[in-house]
mmCIF file of C-alpha atoms and ligand atoms in Angstrom:
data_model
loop_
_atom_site.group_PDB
_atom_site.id
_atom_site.type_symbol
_atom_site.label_atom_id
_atom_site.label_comp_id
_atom_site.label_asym_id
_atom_site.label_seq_id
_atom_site.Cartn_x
_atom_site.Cartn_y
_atom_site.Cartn_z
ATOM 1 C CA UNK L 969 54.338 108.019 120.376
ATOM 2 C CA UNK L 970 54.483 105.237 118.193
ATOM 3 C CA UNK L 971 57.609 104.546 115.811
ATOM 4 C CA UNK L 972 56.638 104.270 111.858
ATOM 5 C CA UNK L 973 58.505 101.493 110.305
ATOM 6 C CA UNK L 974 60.087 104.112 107.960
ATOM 7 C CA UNK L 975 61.520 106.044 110.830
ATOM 8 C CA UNK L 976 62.662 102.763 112.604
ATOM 9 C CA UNK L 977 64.442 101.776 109.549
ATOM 10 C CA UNK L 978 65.944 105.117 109.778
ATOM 11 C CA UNK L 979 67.380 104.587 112.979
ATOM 12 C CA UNK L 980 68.769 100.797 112.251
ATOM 13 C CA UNK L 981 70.648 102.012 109.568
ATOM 14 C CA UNK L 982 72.118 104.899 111.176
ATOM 15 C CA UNK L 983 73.234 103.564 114.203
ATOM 16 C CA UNK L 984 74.388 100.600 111.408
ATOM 17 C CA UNK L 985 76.641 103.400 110.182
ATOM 18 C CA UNK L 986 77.556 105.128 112.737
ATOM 19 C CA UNK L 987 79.351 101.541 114.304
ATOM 20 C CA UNK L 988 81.110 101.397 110.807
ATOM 21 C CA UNK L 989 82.090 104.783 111.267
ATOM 22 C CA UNK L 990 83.651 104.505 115.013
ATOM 23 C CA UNK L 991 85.520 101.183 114.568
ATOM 24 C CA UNK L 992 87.295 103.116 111.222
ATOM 25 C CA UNK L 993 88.217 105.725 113.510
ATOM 26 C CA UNK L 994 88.944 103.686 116.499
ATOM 27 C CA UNK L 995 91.507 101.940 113.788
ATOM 28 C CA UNK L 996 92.964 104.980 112.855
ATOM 29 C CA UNK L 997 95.231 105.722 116.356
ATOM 30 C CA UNK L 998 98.558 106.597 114.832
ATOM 31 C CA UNK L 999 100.070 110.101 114.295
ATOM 32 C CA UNK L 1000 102.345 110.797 111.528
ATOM 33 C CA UNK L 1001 103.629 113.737 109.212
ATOM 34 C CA UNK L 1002 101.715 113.270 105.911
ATOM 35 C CA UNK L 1003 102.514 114.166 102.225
ATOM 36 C CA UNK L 1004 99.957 115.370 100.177
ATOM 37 C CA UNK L 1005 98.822 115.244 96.460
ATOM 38 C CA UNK L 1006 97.017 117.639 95.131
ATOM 39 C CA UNK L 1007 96.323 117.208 90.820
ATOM 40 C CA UNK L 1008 93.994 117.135 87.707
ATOM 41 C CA UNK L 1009 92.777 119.293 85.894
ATOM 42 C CA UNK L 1010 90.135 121.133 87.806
ATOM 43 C CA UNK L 1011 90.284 124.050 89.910
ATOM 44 C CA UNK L 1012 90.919 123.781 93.413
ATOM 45 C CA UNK L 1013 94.379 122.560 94.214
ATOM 46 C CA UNK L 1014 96.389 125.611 95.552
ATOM 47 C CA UNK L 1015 93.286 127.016 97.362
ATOM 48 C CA UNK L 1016 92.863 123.960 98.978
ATOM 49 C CA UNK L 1017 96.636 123.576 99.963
ATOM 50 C CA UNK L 1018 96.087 127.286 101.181
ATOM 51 C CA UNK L 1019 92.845 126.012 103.253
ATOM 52 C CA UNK L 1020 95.342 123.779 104.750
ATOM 53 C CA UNK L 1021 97.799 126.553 105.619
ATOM 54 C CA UNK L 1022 94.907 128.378 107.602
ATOM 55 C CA UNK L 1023 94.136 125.566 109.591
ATOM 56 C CA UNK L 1024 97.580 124.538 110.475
ATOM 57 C CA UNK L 1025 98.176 128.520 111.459
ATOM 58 C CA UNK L 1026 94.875 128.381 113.412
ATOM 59 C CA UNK L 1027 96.892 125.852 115.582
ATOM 60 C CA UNK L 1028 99.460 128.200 116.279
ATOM 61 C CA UNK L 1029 101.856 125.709 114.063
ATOM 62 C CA UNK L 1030 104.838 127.434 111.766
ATOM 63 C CA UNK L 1031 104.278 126.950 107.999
ATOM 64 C CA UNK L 1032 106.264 127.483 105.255
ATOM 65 C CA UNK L 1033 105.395 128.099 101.468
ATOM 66 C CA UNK L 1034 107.419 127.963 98.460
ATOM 67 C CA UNK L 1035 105.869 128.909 94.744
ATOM 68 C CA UNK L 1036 107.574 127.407 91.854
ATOM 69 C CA UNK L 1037 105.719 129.181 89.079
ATOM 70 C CA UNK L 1038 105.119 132.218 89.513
ATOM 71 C CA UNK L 1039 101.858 133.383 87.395
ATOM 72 C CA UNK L 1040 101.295 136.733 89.299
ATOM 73 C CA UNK L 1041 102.435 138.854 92.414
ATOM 74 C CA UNK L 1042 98.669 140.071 93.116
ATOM 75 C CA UNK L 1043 97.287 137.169 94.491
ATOM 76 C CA UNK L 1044 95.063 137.497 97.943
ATOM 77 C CA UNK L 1045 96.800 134.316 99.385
ATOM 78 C CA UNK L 1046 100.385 136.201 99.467
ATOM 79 C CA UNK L 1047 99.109 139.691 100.260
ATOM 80 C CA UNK L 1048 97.334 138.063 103.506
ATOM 81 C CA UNK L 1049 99.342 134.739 104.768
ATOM 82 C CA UNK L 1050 103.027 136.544 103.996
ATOM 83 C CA UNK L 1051 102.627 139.522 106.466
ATOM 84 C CA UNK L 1052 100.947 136.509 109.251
ATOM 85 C CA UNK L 1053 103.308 135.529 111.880
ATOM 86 C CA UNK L 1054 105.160 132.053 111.736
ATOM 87 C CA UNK L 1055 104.780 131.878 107.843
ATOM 88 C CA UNK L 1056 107.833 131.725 105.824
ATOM 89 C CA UNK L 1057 106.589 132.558 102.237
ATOM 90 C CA UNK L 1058 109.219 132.053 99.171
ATOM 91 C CA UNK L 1059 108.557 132.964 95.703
ATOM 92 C CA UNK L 1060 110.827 130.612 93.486
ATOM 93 C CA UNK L 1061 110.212 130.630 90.134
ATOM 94 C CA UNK L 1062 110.902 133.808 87.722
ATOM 95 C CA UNK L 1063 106.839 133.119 85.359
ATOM 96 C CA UNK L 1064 105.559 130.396 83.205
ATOM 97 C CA UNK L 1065 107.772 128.549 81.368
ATOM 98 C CA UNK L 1066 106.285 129.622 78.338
ATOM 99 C CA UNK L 1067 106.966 133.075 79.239
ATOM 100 C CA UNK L 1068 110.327 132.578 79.896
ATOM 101 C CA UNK L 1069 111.664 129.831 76.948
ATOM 102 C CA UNK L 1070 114.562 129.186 78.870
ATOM 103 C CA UNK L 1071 115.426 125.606 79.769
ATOM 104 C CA UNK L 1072 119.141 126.108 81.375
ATOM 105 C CA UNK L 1073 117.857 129.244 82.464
ATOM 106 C CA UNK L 1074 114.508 127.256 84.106
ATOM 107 C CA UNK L 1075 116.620 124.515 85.594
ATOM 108 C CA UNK L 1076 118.996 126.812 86.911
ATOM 109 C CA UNK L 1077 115.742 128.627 88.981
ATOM 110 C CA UNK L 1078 113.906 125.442 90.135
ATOM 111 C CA UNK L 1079 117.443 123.875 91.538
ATOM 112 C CA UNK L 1080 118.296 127.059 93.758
ATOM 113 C CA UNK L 1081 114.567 127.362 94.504
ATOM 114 C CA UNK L 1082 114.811 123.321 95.616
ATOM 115 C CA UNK L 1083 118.049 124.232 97.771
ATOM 116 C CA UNK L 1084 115.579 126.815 100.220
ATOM 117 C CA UNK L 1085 113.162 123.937 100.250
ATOM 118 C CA UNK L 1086 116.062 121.338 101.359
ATOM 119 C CA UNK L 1087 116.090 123.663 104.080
ATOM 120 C CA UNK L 1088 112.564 123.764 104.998
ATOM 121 C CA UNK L 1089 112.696 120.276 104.915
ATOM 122 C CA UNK L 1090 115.357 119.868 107.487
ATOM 123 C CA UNK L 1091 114.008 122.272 109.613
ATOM 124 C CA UNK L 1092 111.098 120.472 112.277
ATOM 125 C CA UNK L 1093 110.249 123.555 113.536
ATOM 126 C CA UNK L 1094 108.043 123.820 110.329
ATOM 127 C CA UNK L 1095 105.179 122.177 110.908
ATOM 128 C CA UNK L 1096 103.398 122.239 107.282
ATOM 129 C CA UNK L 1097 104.871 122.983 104.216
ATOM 130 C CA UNK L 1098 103.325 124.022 101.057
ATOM 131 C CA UNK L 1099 105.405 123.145 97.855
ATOM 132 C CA UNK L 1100 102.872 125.162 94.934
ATOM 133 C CA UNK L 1101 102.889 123.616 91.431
ATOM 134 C CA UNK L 1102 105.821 121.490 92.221
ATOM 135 C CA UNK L 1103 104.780 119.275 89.962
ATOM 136 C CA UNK L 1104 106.010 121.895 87.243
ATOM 137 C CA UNK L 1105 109.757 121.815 87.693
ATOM 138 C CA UNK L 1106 109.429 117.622 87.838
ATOM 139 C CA UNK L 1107 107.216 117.301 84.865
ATOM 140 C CA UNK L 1108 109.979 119.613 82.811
ATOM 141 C CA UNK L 1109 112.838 117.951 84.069
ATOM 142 C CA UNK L 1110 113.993 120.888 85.745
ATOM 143 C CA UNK L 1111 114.246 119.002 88.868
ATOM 144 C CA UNK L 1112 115.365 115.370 89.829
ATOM 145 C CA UNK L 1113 112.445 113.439 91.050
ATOM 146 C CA UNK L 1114 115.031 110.409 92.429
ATOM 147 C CA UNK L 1115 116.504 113.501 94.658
ATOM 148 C CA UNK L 1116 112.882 115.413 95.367
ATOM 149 C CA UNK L 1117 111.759 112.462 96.539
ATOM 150 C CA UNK L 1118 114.915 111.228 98.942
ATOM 151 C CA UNK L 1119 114.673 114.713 100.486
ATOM 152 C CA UNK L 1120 110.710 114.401 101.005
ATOM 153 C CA UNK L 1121 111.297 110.717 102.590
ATOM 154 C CA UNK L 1122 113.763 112.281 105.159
ATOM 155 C CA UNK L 1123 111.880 115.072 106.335
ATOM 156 C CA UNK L 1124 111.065 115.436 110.080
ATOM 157 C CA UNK L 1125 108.747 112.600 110.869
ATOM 158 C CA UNK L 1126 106.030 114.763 111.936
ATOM 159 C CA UNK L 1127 106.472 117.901 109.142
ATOM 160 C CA UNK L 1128 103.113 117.505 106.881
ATOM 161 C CA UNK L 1129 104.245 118.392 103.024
ATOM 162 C CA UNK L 1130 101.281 119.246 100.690
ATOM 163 C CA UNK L 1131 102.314 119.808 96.528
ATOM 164 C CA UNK L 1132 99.996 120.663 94.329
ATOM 165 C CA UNK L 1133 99.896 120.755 90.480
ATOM 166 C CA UNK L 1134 98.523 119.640 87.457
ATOM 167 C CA UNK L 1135 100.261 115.627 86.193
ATOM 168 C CA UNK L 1136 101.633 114.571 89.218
ATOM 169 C CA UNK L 1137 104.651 112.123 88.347
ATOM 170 C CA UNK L 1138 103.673 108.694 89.615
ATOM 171 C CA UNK L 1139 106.177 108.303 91.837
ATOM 172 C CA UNK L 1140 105.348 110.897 93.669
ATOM 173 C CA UNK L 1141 101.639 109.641 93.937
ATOM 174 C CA UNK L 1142 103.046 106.277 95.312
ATOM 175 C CA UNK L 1143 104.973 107.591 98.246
ATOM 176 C CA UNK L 1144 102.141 109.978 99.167
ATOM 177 C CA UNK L 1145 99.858 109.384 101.954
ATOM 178 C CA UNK L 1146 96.555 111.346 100.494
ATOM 179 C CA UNK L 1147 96.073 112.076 96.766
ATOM 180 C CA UNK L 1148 93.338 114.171 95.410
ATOM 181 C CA UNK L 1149 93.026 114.359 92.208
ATOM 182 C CA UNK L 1150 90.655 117.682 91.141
ATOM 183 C CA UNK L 1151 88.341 116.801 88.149
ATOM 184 C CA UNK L 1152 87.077 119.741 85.400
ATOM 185 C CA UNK L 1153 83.949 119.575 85.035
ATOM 186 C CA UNK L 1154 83.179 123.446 83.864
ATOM 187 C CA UNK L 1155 85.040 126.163 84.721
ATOM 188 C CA UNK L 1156 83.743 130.256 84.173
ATOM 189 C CA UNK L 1157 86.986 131.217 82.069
ATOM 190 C CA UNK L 1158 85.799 128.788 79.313
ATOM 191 C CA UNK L 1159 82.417 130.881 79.274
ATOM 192 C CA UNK L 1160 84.849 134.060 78.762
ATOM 193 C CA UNK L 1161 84.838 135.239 82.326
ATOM 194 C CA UNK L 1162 88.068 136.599 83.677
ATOM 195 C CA UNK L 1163 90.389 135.672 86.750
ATOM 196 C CA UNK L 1164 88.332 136.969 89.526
ATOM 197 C CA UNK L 1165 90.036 138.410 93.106
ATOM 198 C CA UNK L 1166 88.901 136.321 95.778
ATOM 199 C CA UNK L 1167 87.527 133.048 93.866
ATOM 200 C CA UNK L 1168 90.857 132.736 91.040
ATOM 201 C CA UNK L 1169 93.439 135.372 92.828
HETATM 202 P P1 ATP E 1093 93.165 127.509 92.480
HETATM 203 O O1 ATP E 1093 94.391 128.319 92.806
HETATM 204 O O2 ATP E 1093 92.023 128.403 92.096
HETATM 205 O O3 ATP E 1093 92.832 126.504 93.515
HETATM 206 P P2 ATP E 1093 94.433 125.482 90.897
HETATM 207 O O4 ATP E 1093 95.615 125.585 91.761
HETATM 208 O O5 ATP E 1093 93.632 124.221 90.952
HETATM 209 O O6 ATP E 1093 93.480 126.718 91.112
HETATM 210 P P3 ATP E 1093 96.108 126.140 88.630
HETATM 211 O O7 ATP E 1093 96.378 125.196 87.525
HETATM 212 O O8 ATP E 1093 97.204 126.436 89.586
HETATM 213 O O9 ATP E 1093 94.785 125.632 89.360
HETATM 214 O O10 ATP E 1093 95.577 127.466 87.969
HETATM 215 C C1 ATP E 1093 95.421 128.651 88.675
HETATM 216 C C2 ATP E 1093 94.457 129.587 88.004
HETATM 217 O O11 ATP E 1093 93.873 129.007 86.849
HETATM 218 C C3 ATP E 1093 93.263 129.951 88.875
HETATM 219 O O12 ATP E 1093 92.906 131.252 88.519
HETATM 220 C C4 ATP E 1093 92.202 128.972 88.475
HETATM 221 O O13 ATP E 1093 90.878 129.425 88.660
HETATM 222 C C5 ATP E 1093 92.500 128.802 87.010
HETATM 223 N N1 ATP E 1093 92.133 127.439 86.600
HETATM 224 C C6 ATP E 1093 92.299 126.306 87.298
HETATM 225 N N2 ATP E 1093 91.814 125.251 86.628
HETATM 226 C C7 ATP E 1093 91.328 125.731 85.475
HETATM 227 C C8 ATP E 1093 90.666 125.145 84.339
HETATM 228 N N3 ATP E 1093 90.425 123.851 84.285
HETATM 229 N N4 ATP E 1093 90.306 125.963 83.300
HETATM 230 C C9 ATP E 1093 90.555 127.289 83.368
HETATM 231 N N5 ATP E 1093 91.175 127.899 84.397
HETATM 232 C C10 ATP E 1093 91.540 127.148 85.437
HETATM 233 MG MG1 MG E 1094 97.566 126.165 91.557
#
C-alpha cells in the first residue's frame, strides 16, 4: 500500500519524539527519596497525595499519614486507608484555626503533632509519608520552617515525603524535588453544590 505524505509525516515526527522521549529517560537513571509539593488554590492536592498513598501500598511499601487540620472525621480516605495494613494514620490537629481562635493553644497542637512526624521521619521503614495541609501550621507560624525543613533534609535517603496545602512557603518549594501547583479554574461549591462523599470527602 502506498504511504500518503500526511501519514509519512506522521511517522517522522513520532519516531522524532519518541527519540526525545527515550534519551530523557535514558538520562534519568538515579533513584532517590523525593519531597513533594502539592499547592494553589484548586482542588486536587490531598486526593492526589492520597493517589500516591495507593500506589505506594500497591507496592507492598509502609506509609504513614499525618493530618494537621482537621476539617472532618467522615472522610472516605481515613475510613478506607486507616483500617489497610502497613499504614500508620495520625490525626494532628484539633479543626480549623478559625474554629478554634487559639494561637498558644494552635502552636501547642502543631509542635506535639511535629514531634510524631520527627518520628516518622527517622523511621526508614516508612517508605512514603503524607504530611496533609502542612503548609497550615508553617504559614501561621505555628511551626518553625528553619526546623521542618532540617528534619525533612535528614530523612532516610530513600523515604518519599509528599505535603500538600494551599501557599506553600518558598523555602519549602526550593528544597522540593516536584512541585505542583493546582490552579482554580471553577469549582461546584461556588455554584452552591455541597461537599460530596467520594469526589470532596
Ligand atoms: P481534595 O481533598 O478534594 O483534593 P484539596 O486538598 O485540593 O482538595 P483543600 O484546600 O484541602 O483542597 O480543601 C478540601 C475541601 O475543599 C474539598 O472538599 C475540596 O473539594 C474543597 N475545595 C478545594 N478547593 C476548593 C476551591 N477552590 N473552592 C471551593 N472548595 C474547594
Ligand atoms: Mg487538602
Amino acid at each position: 500500500m502506498v504511504e500518503s505524505d500526511h501519514t509519512k509525516r506522521y511517522r517522522t515526527r513520532m519516531q522524532r519524539k519518541k527519540e526525545v522521549i527515550d534519551e530523557a529517560i535514558a538520562r534519568a537513571n538515579r533513584e532517590q527519596g523525593l519531597l513533594l509539593i502539592l499547592t494553589g488554590n484548586g482542588k486536587g492536592k490531598s486526593s492526589s497525595a492520597f493517589g500516591m498513598l495507593a500506589r505506594a501500598l500497591g507496592h507492598g511499601m509502609r506509609v504513614g499519614v499525618a493530618q494537621f487540620i482537621k476539617g472532618r472525621s467522615d472522610t472516605g480516605e481515613e475510613a478506607f486507608f486507616s483500617k489497610q495494613d502497613n499504614v500508620i494514620w495520625h490525626v494532628l490537629g484539633e479543626g480549623f484555626t478559625w474554629d478554634t481562635q487559639n494561637l498558644e493553644r494552635d502552636t501547642e497542637t502543631a509542635q506535639r503533632g511535629w514531634v510524631i512526624v520527627q518520628k516518622m521521619l527517622c523511621d526508614s521503614s516508612i517508605k512514603l509519608i503524607v504530611l496533609d495541609e502542612l503548609t497550615y501550621p508553617l504559614k501561621f507560624g505555628w511551626l518553625d520552617i528553619a526546623a521542618v525543613l532540617n528534619d525533612l533534609r535528614n530523612r532516610p535517603s530513600m523515604q518519599h515525603v509528599v505535603i500538600t496545602g494551599r501557599a506553600a512557603p518558598d523555602a519549602l518549594c526550593e528544597m522540593a524535588d516536584t512541585v505542583t501547583e493546582m490552579a482554580d479554574v471553577k469549582h461546584a461549591f461556588r455554584a452552591g453544590i455541597q461537599a460530596q462523599k467520594g469526589i470532596d470527602l
